[in-house]
Coordinates of C-alpha atoms and ligand atoms in Angstrom, one line a residue:
M48 CA 177.0 86.2 -6.3
R49 CA 173.3 85.6 -7.1
Q50 CA 171.9 85.6 -3.6
K51 CA 168.2 85.5 -3.2
A52 CA 166.6 87.3 -0.3
I53 CA 163.4 89.0 0.4
V54 CA 164.4 92.5 1.2
T55 CA 163.1 95.9 0.4
V56 CA 165.1 98.7 -1.0
F57 CA 163.6 100.7 1.7
F58 CA 165.2 98.7 4.4
L59 CA 168.4 97.6 2.6
M60 CA 169.6 101.1 2.1
I61 CA 170.2 103.2 5.2
L62 CA 166.7 104.5 5.9
L63 CA 166.6 108.1 6.7
L64 CA 163.6 109.9 7.9
V65 CA 163.9 113.3 6.5
A66 CA 162.2 115.8 8.7
C67 CA 160.8 118.6 6.7
T68 CA 160.4 122.2 7.8
N69 CA 157.3 123.4 9.7
T70 CA 155.7 124.6 6.5
S71 CA 155.9 121.4 4.5
P72 CA 154.3 118.1 5.4
Q73 CA 156.5 115.3 6.8
K74 CA 157.6 112.9 4.2
L75 CA 159.4 109.5 4.3
K76 CA 162.0 108.9 1.7
A77 CA 164.5 106.0 1.1
V78 CA 167.8 107.5 0.1
G79 CA 171.4 106.3 -0.5
L80 CA 174.2 106.5 2.0
E81 CA 175.7 109.7 0.9
E82 CA 172.9 112.2 0.8
Q83 CA 170.5 113.7 3.1
V84 CA 168.9 116.2 0.8
P85 CA 165.2 116.7 1.6
Q86 CA 162.8 115.9 -1.2
E87 CA 160.9 119.1 -1.9
E88 CA 157.3 118.9 -2.7
K89 CA 157.4 119.6 -6.4
D90 CA 154.8 120.5 -8.9
G91 CA 154.4 118.7 -12.2
P92 CA 155.1 115.2 -13.3
I93 CA 158.0 113.0 -12.2
R94 CA 161.0 113.5 -14.4
I95 CA 163.3 110.5 -15.0
G96 CA 166.8 110.8 -16.5
F97 CA 167.9 107.9 -18.7
S98 CA 171.7 107.8 -19.4
M99 CA 172.5 105.2 -22.0
D100 CA 175.8 103.7 -23.1
T101 CA 175.0 103.3 -26.8
L102 CA 172.3 103.5 -29.5
L103 CA 174.5 101.8 -32.0
E104 CA 173.0 98.3 -31.4
E105 CA 169.5 97.0 -32.2
R106 CA 168.7 96.0 -28.7
W107 CA 169.4 99.4 -27.1
L108 CA 167.3 101.3 -29.7
R109 CA 164.5 98.9 -28.6
D110 CA 165.2 99.6 -24.9
R111 CA 165.0 103.3 -25.5
E112 CA 161.6 103.2 -27.2
L113 CA 160.1 100.7 -24.8
F114 CA 161.4 102.5 -21.7
K115 CA 160.1 105.9 -23.0
E116 CA 156.7 104.5 -23.7
A117 CA 156.5 102.8 -20.3
V118 CA 157.5 105.9 -18.3
E119 CA 155.1 108.1 -20.2
A120 CA 152.3 105.6 -19.8
L121 CA 152.8 106.0 -16.0
G122 CA 152.3 109.8 -16.4
A123 CA 156.0 110.6 -15.9
E124 CA 158.5 112.2 -18.2
V125 CA 161.8 110.9 -19.4
E126 CA 164.9 112.7 -20.6
I127 CA 167.2 110.4 -22.7
V128 CA 170.9 110.8 -23.5
A129 CA 173.3 108.3 -25.1
A130 CA 177.1 108.5 -25.0
N131 CA 177.9 105.9 -27.7
G132 CA 180.7 104.3 -25.7
D133 CA 182.4 107.4 -24.5
D134 CA 182.9 107.3 -20.7
A135 CA 183.7 111.0 -20.3
L136 CA 180.7 111.9 -22.3
Q137 CA 178.4 109.6 -20.3
I138 CA 179.6 111.2 -17.1
S139 CA 179.1 114.8 -18.4
Q140 CA 175.7 113.9 -19.8
A141 CA 174.6 112.4 -16.5
E142 CA 175.9 115.5 -14.7
A143 CA 173.7 117.7 -16.9
L144 CA 170.7 115.5 -16.2
I145 CA 171.4 115.8 -12.4
Q146 CA 171.7 119.5 -12.7
S147 CA 168.5 119.8 -14.7
G148 CA 166.6 118.6 -11.6
I149 CA 165.5 115.1 -12.5
D150 CA 163.8 113.1 -9.8
L151 CA 165.6 109.9 -10.4
L152 CA 168.4 108.7 -12.7
V153 CA 168.4 105.4 -14.6
I154 CA 171.7 104.4 -16.1
V155 CA 173.0 101.8 -18.6
P156 CA 176.8 102.1 -17.9
H157 CA 179.3 101.8 -20.7
N158 CA 182.0 101.2 -18.1
A159 CA 181.0 99.5 -14.9
E160 CA 183.7 101.2 -12.8
A161 CA 183.9 104.6 -14.3
T162 CA 180.2 105.3 -13.8
A163 CA 180.5 105.0 -10.0
T164 CA 181.2 108.7 -10.0
I165 CA 177.8 109.4 -11.5
V166 CA 176.1 107.5 -8.7
H167 CA 178.0 109.5 -6.1
K168 CA 177.1 112.9 -7.8
A169 CA 173.5 111.9 -8.1
H170 CA 173.3 111.0 -4.4
L171 CA 174.9 114.3 -3.4
A172 CA 172.0 116.0 -5.2
G173 CA 169.5 113.7 -3.4
I174 CA 168.7 111.6 -6.6
Q175 CA 168.5 107.8 -6.5
V176 CA 170.1 105.8 -9.3
I177 CA 168.9 102.6 -10.9
A178 CA 171.3 100.4 -12.9
Y179 CA 169.5 99.4 -16.1
D180 CA 170.5 95.9 -17.3
R181 CA 174.2 96.5 -16.4
L182 CA 175.6 96.8 -12.9
V183 CA 177.6 99.8 -11.7
K184 CA 180.5 98.5 -9.7
N185 CA 181.9 99.9 -6.4
A186 CA 179.1 102.4 -5.9
N187 CA 176.1 102.7 -3.6
I188 CA 173.7 102.1 -6.5
D189 CA 170.1 102.0 -5.2
L190 CA 168.7 99.2 -7.4
Y191 CA 169.9 96.9 -10.2
V192 CA 167.4 95.4 -12.6
S193 CA 168.6 93.0 -15.3
F194 CA 168.3 89.4 -16.5
D195 CA 170.2 86.6 -14.8
N196 CA 173.3 87.1 -16.9
E197 CA 175.2 84.2 -15.5
R198 CA 172.2 82.0 -16.5
V199 CA 172.5 83.4 -20.1
G200 CA 176.1 82.0 -20.3
E201 CA 175.0 78.7 -18.8
M202 CA 172.2 78.4 -21.4
Q203 CA 174.7 79.0 -24.2
A204 CA 177.1 76.4 -23.0
E205 CA 174.3 73.9 -22.2
A206 CA 173.1 74.2 -25.8
I207 CA 176.5 73.9 -27.4
T208 CA 177.8 71.0 -25.2
A209 CA 174.7 69.1 -26.0
L210 CA 175.8 69.2 -29.7
V211 CA 179.5 69.1 -29.2
P212 CA 180.4 67.3 -26.0
K213 CA 184.0 66.9 -27.0
G214 CA 186.3 69.1 -29.0
N215 CA 188.1 72.5 -29.4
Y216 CA 186.1 75.5 -28.2
V217 CA 186.5 79.2 -28.9
F218 CA 185.1 81.7 -26.5
I219 CA 184.5 85.2 -27.9
G220 CA 183.7 87.3 -24.8
G221 CA 181.9 90.7 -24.6
A222 CA 183.4 94.0 -23.5
I223 CA 185.8 93.7 -20.5
T224 CA 184.3 97.0 -19.2
D225 CA 180.8 95.6 -19.0
N226 CA 180.0 93.5 -15.9
N227 CA 177.5 91.5 -17.9
A228 CA 180.4 90.2 -20.0
H229 CA 182.0 88.8 -16.8
L230 CA 178.8 87.3 -15.5
L231 CA 178.1 85.6 -18.9
K232 CA 181.6 84.2 -19.0
K233 CA 181.2 82.8 -15.5
G234 CA 178.0 81.1 -16.6
V235 CA 179.7 79.6 -19.7
F236 CA 182.5 78.2 -17.6
N237 CA 180.2 76.9 -14.9
I238 CA 179.0 74.4 -17.6
L239 CA 182.2 73.9 -19.5
R240 CA 184.5 73.3 -16.4
P241 CA 183.7 69.6 -15.9
Y242 CA 184.1 68.9 -19.6
I243 CA 187.5 70.7 -19.5
E244 CA 188.6 68.9 -16.4
R245 CA 187.7 65.5 -18.0
G246 CA 189.8 66.5 -21.0
D247 CA 186.8 66.3 -23.3
I248 CA 186.8 70.0 -24.2
T249 CA 189.8 72.3 -24.8
I250 CA 189.6 76.0 -24.9
V251 CA 191.8 76.9 -27.8
Y252 CA 191.0 80.6 -27.8
D253 CA 189.4 83.0 -25.2
Q254 CA 189.3 86.7 -25.8
W255 CA 187.2 89.8 -24.8
T256 CA 185.7 91.9 -27.6
K257 CA 186.3 95.6 -27.2
D258 CA 182.9 97.4 -27.0
W259 CA 181.1 94.3 -28.2
T260 CA 181.5 95.3 -31.8
P261 CA 181.2 92.8 -34.7
V262 CA 184.4 94.1 -36.3
N263 CA 186.4 93.4 -33.2
A264 CA 184.8 89.9 -32.8
Q265 CA 185.6 89.1 -36.4
A266 CA 189.2 90.0 -35.9
N267 CA 189.3 87.8 -32.8
M268 CA 187.8 84.9 -34.7
E269 CA 190.2 85.3 -37.6
E270 CA 193.0 85.1 -35.1
A271 CA 191.4 82.0 -33.5
L272 CA 191.2 80.4 -37.0
R273 CA 194.8 81.3 -37.8
T274 CA 196.4 80.2 -34.5
T275 CA 194.5 76.9 -34.4
N276 CA 194.9 76.1 -38.1
K277 CA 191.1 76.0 -38.2
Q278 CA 190.9 73.2 -35.7
I279 CA 187.8 74.5 -34.0
D280 CA 184.6 72.5 -33.2
A281 CA 182.4 75.1 -31.5
V282 CA 182.2 78.8 -30.7
I283 CA 180.4 80.6 -27.9
A284 CA 180.1 84.3 -28.6
A285 CA 178.8 86.7 -25.9
N286 CA 176.0 88.2 -28.0
D287 CA 174.5 88.3 -31.5
A288 CA 176.6 91.2 -32.5
T289 CA 179.8 89.3 -31.7
A290 CA 178.3 86.1 -33.2
G291 CA 177.8 88.1 -36.4
G292 CA 181.5 88.9 -36.5
V293 CA 182.4 85.3 -35.8
I294 CA 180.1 84.0 -38.6
Q295 CA 181.6 86.5 -41.0
A296 CA 185.1 85.1 -40.2
L297 CA 183.8 81.5 -40.6
T298 CA 182.2 82.4 -43.9
V299 CA 185.5 83.7 -45.3
A300 CA 187.1 80.5 -44.0
G301 CA 184.5 78.4 -45.7
L302 CA 183.2 77.0 -42.4
A303 CA 179.9 78.9 -41.7
G304 CA 177.2 76.4 -40.8
Q305 CA 179.7 73.6 -40.2
L306 CA 180.2 74.2 -36.5
P307 CA 177.8 75.5 -33.8
V308 CA 177.9 79.1 -32.8
A309 CA 176.0 80.6 -29.8
G310 CA 174.9 84.2 -29.3
Q311 CA 172.6 86.4 -27.2
D312 CA 169.9 89.0 -27.6
A313 CA 167.7 87.5 -30.3
D314 CA 168.7 90.4 -32.6
L315 CA 166.9 90.1 -35.9
A316 CA 170.1 89.3 -37.7
G317 CA 170.9 86.6 -35.1
V318 CA 167.5 85.0 -35.4
Q319 CA 167.7 85.1 -39.3
R320 CA 171.1 83.3 -39.0
I321 CA 169.5 80.7 -36.8
V322 CA 166.7 79.8 -39.3
M323 CA 169.4 79.9 -42.1
G324 CA 171.6 77.5 -40.1
T325 CA 174.8 79.6 -39.6
Q326 CA 174.1 80.3 -36.0
T327 CA 172.9 77.6 -33.6
M328 CA 171.2 79.5 -30.8
T329 CA 170.6 82.8 -29.1
V330 CA 169.3 83.9 -25.7
Y331 CA 166.2 85.9 -25.8
K332 CA 165.7 88.5 -23.1
P333 CA 162.2 90.0 -23.3
I334 CA 163.2 93.7 -23.1
Q335 CA 159.6 94.8 -22.9
I336 CA 159.4 93.2 -19.5
L337 CA 162.7 94.7 -18.4
S338 CA 161.8 98.2 -19.5
Q339 CA 158.3 98.1 -18.1
K340 CA 159.6 96.8 -14.7
I341 CA 162.3 99.5 -14.5
A342 CA 159.8 102.2 -15.5
E343 CA 157.4 101.1 -12.7
L344 CA 160.2 100.9 -10.1
A345 CA 161.8 104.2 -11.2
V346 CA 158.5 106.1 -10.9
A347 CA 157.6 104.5 -7.6
M348 CA 161.0 105.3 -6.1
A349 CA 160.9 108.8 -7.4
R350 CA 157.7 109.2 -5.6
G351 CA 159.4 108.0 -2.4
E352 CA 157.5 104.7 -2.4
D353 CA 158.8 101.5 -1.0
V354 CA 159.7 98.9 -3.7
L355 CA 160.5 95.2 -3.5
A356 CA 163.8 93.7 -4.8
E357 CA 164.0 89.9 -4.4
W358 CA 167.8 89.5 -5.0
K359 CA 171.1 90.9 -3.8
V360 CA 174.1 91.2 -6.0
N361 CA 177.5 92.2 -4.7
N362 CA 179.0 95.1 -6.7
G363 CA 182.3 95.2 -4.8
K364 CA 181.0 97.8 -2.4
I365 CA 177.5 96.8 -1.3
E366 CA 174.9 94.1 -1.7
V367 CA 172.8 95.8 -4.3
P368 CA 169.0 95.2 -4.1
S369 CA 168.3 93.6 -7.4
V370 CA 165.6 92.3 -9.7
L371 CA 166.8 89.5 -12.0
L372 CA 164.5 88.4 -14.9
T373 CA 164.7 85.0 -16.6
P374 CA 166.2 84.6 -20.0
I375 CA 165.0 82.2 -22.7
A376 CA 167.2 79.9 -24.9
V377 CA 166.1 80.0 -28.5
D378 CA 167.1 77.7 -31.4
R379 CA 165.4 76.9 -34.7
N380 CA 162.9 74.6 -32.9
N381 CA 161.4 77.3 -30.7
V382 CA 161.8 80.5 -32.7
E383 CA 158.1 80.6 -33.5
S384 CA 156.9 80.0 -29.9
T385 CA 159.2 82.5 -28.4
V386 CA 160.4 85.6 -30.3
I387 CA 157.8 85.4 -33.0
A388 CA 154.8 84.6 -30.7
D389 CA 155.9 87.5 -28.4
G390 CA 155.9 89.9 -31.3
F391 CA 159.6 90.6 -30.7
H392 CA 160.2 89.9 -34.4
A393 CA 157.7 89.4 -37.3
S394 CA 157.7 86.0 -39.0
K395 CA 158.2 87.6 -42.4
D396 CA 161.3 89.4 -41.2
V397 CA 162.8 86.3 -39.6
Y398 CA 162.3 84.1 -42.7
Q399 CA 162.9 86.8 -45.3
A400 CA 166.3 85.4 -46.3
T401 CA 165.0 81.8 -46.6
S402 CA 162.4 80.2 -48.8
K403 CA 160.1 79.5 -45.8
E404 CA 157.4 82.1 -45.2
Ligands
GAL723 C1 175.3 93.6 -22.5 C2 173.9 93.1 -22.6 C3 173.7 92.4 -23.9 C4 174.3 93.1 -25.1 C5 175.6 93.8 -24.8 C6 176.1 94.7 -25.9 O1 175.5 94.3 -21.3 O2 173.7 92.1 -21.6 O3 172.3 92.1 -24.1 O4 173.4 94.0 -25.6 O5 175.6 94.5 -23.6 O6 175.4 95.9 -25.9

């Protein structure tokens, strides 16, 4: 799955030398498999389209601002749309961006499969597509830039098994429509499998969470508490939003802080729960690095430049040239040296609900 190889996007995709007419200079451009539309010499700055799944979560608001700043700092323009979990809307918004004449499309898919049609349509218009943080499945996507999401799950399970090497585990997964949720689950079970096989750990509940929402995660956790008669020793939740729902259910059951809970994203609420002791760990993914990296690659590709992608990830159709960044495990011992030192959160915000300043 996570195959490392030194490749260039330029060579990995079918390289087409687009011969221009006599009146325009010859130009080399790397394009996807489906299109052969010549890139016209255009006036004005590069225009990037950014199609987002949702702005209903803290991390994506941050992604939007950071990506906009990074693209603009490179002298390009960005047009941003968000579909808030509506697949049909995400497709029609992306179509409108394509028709508006953007130079390149960056997409955070809500649904890994449904968005393949966007990639196809963009390619027909001669527009390359970058998958931002989440992979588009079964499409000739040009580039995928994310964190190592399998590693995120491994980090969660490593931290929790160190505290609870034996017992009943609950896994509250992410959205089944999001490829990251599958990668994370794979990572979690990479670590848990030997414990399960030895009979030390039993998975007493394992469920996806529709659209990653806290309310759906809370309902799942309530069901887990009910069906196990509260015989639960540890919980791994796919992100901090779902961990929030889990901890709400544990609070109602009088169990918050009594068993470890893992999350992901270093959301402010998640980090606050870590210093208060109701959440054990989170996985911090420096979004400023992700957004900066994608902005640089997007503008370079839109200019027809060659870019380097160190990894390959199979999306069911092709080996997608990929850039995978490294996540960081955070617990109460390294909050200061990670998210606070990085300026991801201010110390006063993290500790606002505790006596510590
Ligand atoms: C995932 C992403 C997580 C989290 C989640 C919910 O794709 O990896 O960081 O934000 O979506 O939006």
